[in-house]
């Protein structure tokens, strides 16, 4: 794997490790808890960010359809940390496999989405990482609020 892609996977792995740390030890009730109206639970955030990673890395960058159901990501409930850990691991493994097949030249390739928007492979990959770290912050804050509300 070329250095850029290896370092990308390392950054994504670090993000996933931080998420795993936040999920560790939480009950399904804690994972389903939402801090307020129109706010997401940790389970929803994990399912959504992994769905988005798979979309941007797979569907867009690698042109490998996931048949993503984005709406379903926001309806998950009753999951345990083992299920969330597996989803994170599977998503990371998919990303690693997809990026192993790419070259630096691919980063400049443009991809057209069904809705007419167009992005480079580089933009799609960077967006996937940016999006994951954004939701990591929300997961961290949600866990802190959960712990404060239950102390």
PDB file of C-alpha atoms in Angstrom:
ATOM      1  CA  UNK A   1       0.000   0.000   0.000  1.00  0.00           C
ATOM      2  CA  UNK A   2       1.343   3.429  -0.890  1.00  0.00           C
ATOM      3  CA  UNK A   3       2.394   5.665   1.999  1.00  0.00           C
ATOM      4  CA  UNK A   4      -0.494   8.123   1.645  1.00  0.00           C
ATOM      5  CA  UNK A   5      -3.097   5.370   1.892  1.00  0.00           C
ATOM      6  CA  UNK A   6      -1.270   3.599   4.742  1.00  0.00           C
ATOM      7  CA  UNK A   7      -1.179   6.852   6.708  1.00  0.00           C
ATOM      8  CA  UNK A   8      -4.831   7.501   5.880  1.00  0.00           C
ATOM      9  CA  UNK A   9      -5.786   4.082   7.278  1.00  0.00           C
ATOM     10  CA  UNK A  10      -3.674   4.804  10.369  1.00  0.00           C
ATOM     11  CA  UNK A  11      -5.594   8.056  10.985  1.00  0.00           C
ATOM     12  CA  UNK A  12      -8.917   6.282  10.458  1.00  0.00           C
ATOM     13  CA  UNK A  13      -7.800   3.485  12.805  1.00  0.00           C
ATOM     14  CA  UNK A  14      -6.887   6.063  15.467  1.00  0.00           C
ATOM     15  CA  UNK A  15     -10.340   7.609  15.157  1.00  0.00           C
ATOM     16  CA  UNK A  16     -11.976   4.193  15.453  1.00  0.00           C
ATOM     17  CA  UNK A  17      -9.819   3.371  18.491  1.00  0.00           C
ATOM     18  CA  UNK A  18     -11.008   6.571  20.166  1.00  0.00           C
ATOM     19  CA  UNK A  19     -14.611   5.606  19.410  1.00  0.00           C
ATOM     20  CA  UNK A  20     -14.033   2.108  20.816  1.00  0.00           C
ATOM     21  CA  UNK A  21     -12.698   3.704  23.996  1.00  0.00           C
ATOM     22  CA  UNK A  22     -15.869   5.786  24.335  1.00  0.00           C
ATOM     23  CA  UNK A  23     -18.171   2.819  23.692  1.00  0.00           C
ATOM     24  CA  UNK A  24     -16.303   0.550  26.096  1.00  0.00           C
ATOM     25  CA  UNK A  25     -18.257  -0.311  29.214  1.00  0.00           C
ATOM     26  CA  UNK A  26     -21.520   1.288  28.133  1.00  0.00           C
ATOM     27  CA  UNK A  27     -24.773  -0.632  28.404  1.00  0.00           C
ATOM     28  CA  UNK A  28     -27.288  -0.759  25.558  1.00  0.00           C
ATOM     29  CA  UNK A  29     -29.347   1.813  27.499  1.00  0.00           C
ATOM     30  CA  UNK A  30     -26.376   4.185  27.601  1.00  0.00           C
ATOM     31  CA  UNK A  31     -25.637   3.577  23.925  1.00  0.00           C
ATOM     32  CA  UNK A  32     -29.269   4.392  23.058  1.00  0.00           C
ATOM     33  CA  UNK A  33     -29.478   7.481  25.274  1.00  0.00           C
ATOM     34  CA  UNK A  34     -29.833  10.834  23.558  1.00  0.00           C
ATOM     35  CA  UNK A  35     -28.980  14.127  25.280  1.00  0.00           C
ATOM     36  CA  UNK A  36     -32.058  15.866  23.905  1.00  0.00           C
ATOM     37  CA  UNK A  37     -34.592  16.220  21.108  1.00  0.00           C
ATOM     38  CA  UNK A  38     -33.180  15.954  17.587  1.00  0.00           C
ATOM     39  CA  UNK A  39     -29.876  14.686  18.999  1.00  0.00           C
ATOM     40  CA  UNK A  40     -28.389  11.293  18.230  1.00  0.00           C
ATOM     41  CA  UNK A  41     -27.419   8.433  20.513  1.00  0.00           C
ATOM     42  CA  UNK A  42     -23.949   6.892  20.477  1.00  0.00           C
ATOM     43  CA  UNK A  43     -25.302   3.834  18.635  1.00  0.00           C
ATOM     44  CA  UNK A  44     -26.816   6.034  15.943  1.00  0.00           C
ATOM     45  CA  UNK A  45     -23.621   8.053  15.616  1.00  0.00           C
ATOM     46  CA  UNK A  46     -21.499   4.909  15.210  1.00  0.00           C
ATOM     47  CA  UNK A  47     -23.865   3.400  12.637  1.00  0.00           C
ATOM     48  CA  UNK A  48     -24.122   6.656  10.733  1.00  0.00           C
ATOM     49  CA  UNK A  49     -20.403   7.422  10.658  1.00  0.00           C
ATOM     50  CA  UNK A  50     -19.545   3.888   9.535  1.00  0.00           C
ATOM     51  CA  UNK A  51     -22.274   4.028   6.902  1.00  0.00           C
ATOM     52  CA  UNK A  52     -20.870   7.313   5.666  1.00  0.00           C
ATOM     53  CA  UNK A  53     -17.297   5.964   5.662  1.00  0.00           C
ATOM     54  CA  UNK A  54     -18.382   2.980   3.610  1.00  0.00           C
ATOM     55  CA  UNK A  55     -20.273   5.285   1.231  1.00  0.00           C
ATOM     56  CA  UNK A  56     -17.493   7.816   0.640  1.00  0.00           C
ATOM     57  CA  UNK A  57     -14.645   5.298   0.545  1.00  0.00           C
ATOM     58  CA  UNK A  58     -16.529   2.475  -1.161  1.00  0.00           C
ATOM     59  CA  UNK A  59     -19.414   3.802  -3.201  1.00  0.00           C
ATOM     60  CA  UNK A  60     -17.712   7.028  -4.259  1.00  0.00           C
ATOM     61  CA  UNK A  61     -13.926   6.522  -4.217  1.00  0.00           C
ATOM     62  CA  UNK A  62     -13.764   2.804  -5.063  1.00  0.00           C
ATOM     63  CA  UNK A  63     -17.039   2.712  -7.026  1.00  0.00           C
ATOM     64  CA  UNK A  64     -18.218  -0.336  -5.080  1.00  0.00           C
ATOM     65  CA  UNK A  65     -21.900  -0.040  -4.176  1.00  0.00           C
ATOM     66  CA  UNK A  66     -22.895  -0.698  -0.573  1.00  0.00           C
ATOM     67  CA  UNK A  67     -26.630  -0.291  -1.149  1.00  0.00           C
ATOM     68  CA  UNK A  68     -26.554   2.046   1.833  1.00  0.00           C
ATOM     69  CA  UNK A  69     -29.785   2.756   3.690  1.00  0.00           C
ATOM     70  CA  UNK A  70     -28.889   6.073   5.326  1.00  0.00           C
ATOM     71  CA  UNK A  71     -32.278   6.483   7.019  1.00  0.00           C
ATOM     72  CA  UNK A  72     -31.893   3.113   8.782  1.00  0.00           C
ATOM     73  CA  UNK A  73     -28.649   4.323  10.389  1.00  0.00           C
ATOM     74  CA  UNK A  74     -30.675   6.818  12.425  1.00  0.00           C
ATOM     75  CA  UNK A  75     -33.123   4.187  13.729  1.00  0.00           C
ATOM     76  CA  UNK A  76     -30.790   1.674  15.405  1.00  0.00           C
ATOM     77  CA  UNK A  77     -31.602   0.725  18.995  1.00  0.00           C
ATOM     78  CA  UNK A  78     -30.818  -1.983  21.498  1.00  0.00           C
ATOM     79  CA  UNK A  79     -27.290  -2.685  20.298  1.00  0.00           C
ATOM     80  CA  UNK A  80     -24.417  -3.637  22.557  1.00  0.00           C
ATOM     81  CA  UNK A  81     -20.808  -2.526  22.421  1.00  0.00           C
ATOM     82  CA  UNK A  82     -19.756  -5.804  20.768  1.00  0.00           C
ATOM     83  CA  UNK A  83     -22.039  -5.084  17.809  1.00  0.00           C
ATOM     84  CA  UNK A  84     -20.712  -1.527  17.479  1.00  0.00           C
ATOM     85  CA  UNK A  85     -17.101  -2.740  17.764  1.00  0.00           C
ATOM     86  CA  UNK A  86     -17.688  -5.262  14.979  1.00  0.00           C
ATOM     87  CA  UNK A  87     -19.252  -2.628  12.742  1.00  0.00           C
ATOM     88  CA  UNK A  88     -16.234  -0.357  13.260  1.00  0.00           C
ATOM     89  CA  UNK A  89     -13.799  -3.232  12.586  1.00  0.00           C
ATOM     90  CA  UNK A  90     -15.655  -4.353   9.459  1.00  0.00           C
ATOM     91  CA  UNK A  91     -15.771  -0.810   8.096  1.00  0.00           C
ATOM     92  CA  UNK A  92     -12.068  -0.281   8.715  1.00  0.00           C
ATOM     93  CA  UNK A  93     -11.208  -3.604   7.080  1.00  0.00           C
ATOM     94  CA  UNK A  94     -13.298  -2.663   4.047  1.00  0.00           C
ATOM     95  CA  UNK A  95     -11.519   0.715   3.824  1.00  0.00           C
ATOM     96  CA  UNK A  96      -8.127  -0.982   4.036  1.00  0.00           C
ATOM     97  CA  UNK A  97      -9.067  -3.408   1.277  1.00  0.00           C
ATOM     98  CA  UNK A  98     -10.432  -0.654  -0.974  1.00  0.00           C
ATOM     99  CA  UNK A  99      -7.424   1.623  -0.503  1.00  0.00           C
ATOM    100  CA  UNK A 100      -4.946  -1.182  -1.209  1.00  0.00           C
ATOM    101  CA  UNK A 101      -6.239  -1.133  -4.788  1.00  0.00           C
ATOM    102  CA  UNK A 102      -5.745   2.636  -5.264  1.00  0.00           C
ATOM    103  CA  UNK A 103      -2.843   4.683  -6.504  1.00  0.00           C
ATOM    104  CA  UNK A 104      -1.983   8.329  -5.996  1.00  0.00           C
ATOM    105  CA  UNK A 105      -3.180   8.967  -9.531  1.00  0.00           C
ATOM    106  CA  UNK A 106      -6.671   7.836  -8.479  1.00  0.00           C
ATOM    107  CA  UNK A 107      -6.907  10.750  -6.037  1.00  0.00           C
ATOM    108  CA  UNK A 108      -7.414  13.148  -8.942  1.00  0.00           C
ATOM    109  CA  UNK A 109     -10.180  11.080 -10.540  1.00  0.00           C
ATOM    110  CA  UNK A 110     -13.600  12.693 -10.514  1.00  0.00           C
ATOM    111  CA  UNK A 111     -16.677  10.773  -9.403  1.00  0.00           C
ATOM    112  CA  UNK A 112     -20.248  11.679 -10.278  1.00  0.00           C
ATOM    113  CA  UNK A 113     -22.933  10.889  -7.715  1.00  0.00           C
ATOM    114  CA  UNK A 114     -26.468   9.904  -8.803  1.00  0.00           C
ATOM    115  CA  UNK A 115     -27.739  13.304  -7.588  1.00  0.00           C
ATOM    116  CA  UNK A 116     -25.405  15.094 -10.016  1.00  0.00           C
ATOM    117  CA  UNK A 117     -22.777  16.238  -7.524  1.00  0.00           C
ATOM    118  CA  UNK A 118     -19.182  15.616  -8.514  1.00  0.00           C
ATOM    119  CA  UNK A 119     -16.171  15.029  -6.258  1.00  0.00           C
ATOM    120  CA  UNK A 120     -12.598  13.877  -6.634  1.00  0.00           C
ATOM    121  CA  UNK A 121     -11.535  10.647  -4.974  1.00  0.00           C
ATOM    122  CA  UNK A 122      -9.248  12.765  -2.767  1.00  0.00           C
ATOM    123  CA  UNK A 123     -12.182  14.892  -1.610  1.00  0.00           C
ATOM    124  CA  UNK A 124     -14.302  11.802  -0.877  1.00  0.00           C
ATOM    125  CA  UNK A 125     -11.545  10.214   1.218  1.00  0.00           C
ATOM    126  CA  UNK A 126     -10.805  13.392   3.143  1.00  0.00           C
ATOM    127  CA  UNK A 127     -14.496  13.966   3.749  1.00  0.00           C
ATOM    128  CA  UNK A 128     -14.922  10.434   5.132  1.00  0.00           C
ATOM    129  CA  UNK A 129     -12.133  11.034   7.652  1.00  0.00           C
ATOM    130  CA  UNK A 130     -13.355  14.523   8.534  1.00  0.00           C
ATOM    131  CA  UNK A 131     -16.905  13.240   9.026  1.00  0.00           C
ATOM    132  CA  UNK A 132     -15.734  10.387  11.277  1.00  0.00           C
ATOM    133  CA  UNK A 133     -13.740  12.719  13.522  1.00  0.00           C
ATOM    134  CA  UNK A 134     -16.661  15.134  13.747  1.00  0.00           C
ATOM    135  CA  UNK A 135     -18.879  12.344  15.028  1.00  0.00           C
ATOM    136  CA  UNK A 136     -16.122  11.098  17.356  1.00  0.00           C
ATOM    137  CA  UNK A 137     -16.375  14.464  19.117  1.00  0.00           C
ATOM    138  CA  UNK A 138     -20.144  14.095  19.383  1.00  0.00           C
ATOM    139  CA  UNK A 139     -19.741  10.576  20.786  1.00  0.00           C
ATOM    140  CA  UNK A 140     -17.261  11.850  23.384  1.00  0.00           C
ATOM    141  CA  UNK A 141     -19.602  14.636  24.427  1.00  0.00           C
ATOM    142  CA  UNK A 142     -22.621  12.336  24.524  1.00  0.00           C
ATOM    143  CA  UNK A 143     -20.781   9.919  26.812  1.00  0.00           C
ATOM    144  CA  UNK A 144     -19.778  12.782  29.133  1.00  0.00           C
ATOM    145  CA  UNK A 145     -23.375  14.011  29.289  1.00  0.00           C
ATOM    146  CA  UNK A 146     -24.634  10.465  29.928  1.00  0.00           C
ATOM    147  CA  UNK A 147     -22.181  10.011  32.791  1.00  0.00           C
ATOM    148  CA  UNK A 148     -23.106  13.375  34.324  1.00  0.00           C
ATOM    149  CA  UNK A 149     -26.829  12.648  34.096  1.00  0.00           C
ATOM    150  CA  UNK A 150     -26.364   9.287  35.790  1.00  0.00           C
ATOM    151  CA  UNK A 151     -24.002  10.240  38.601  1.00  0.00           C
TER     152      UNK A 151
END
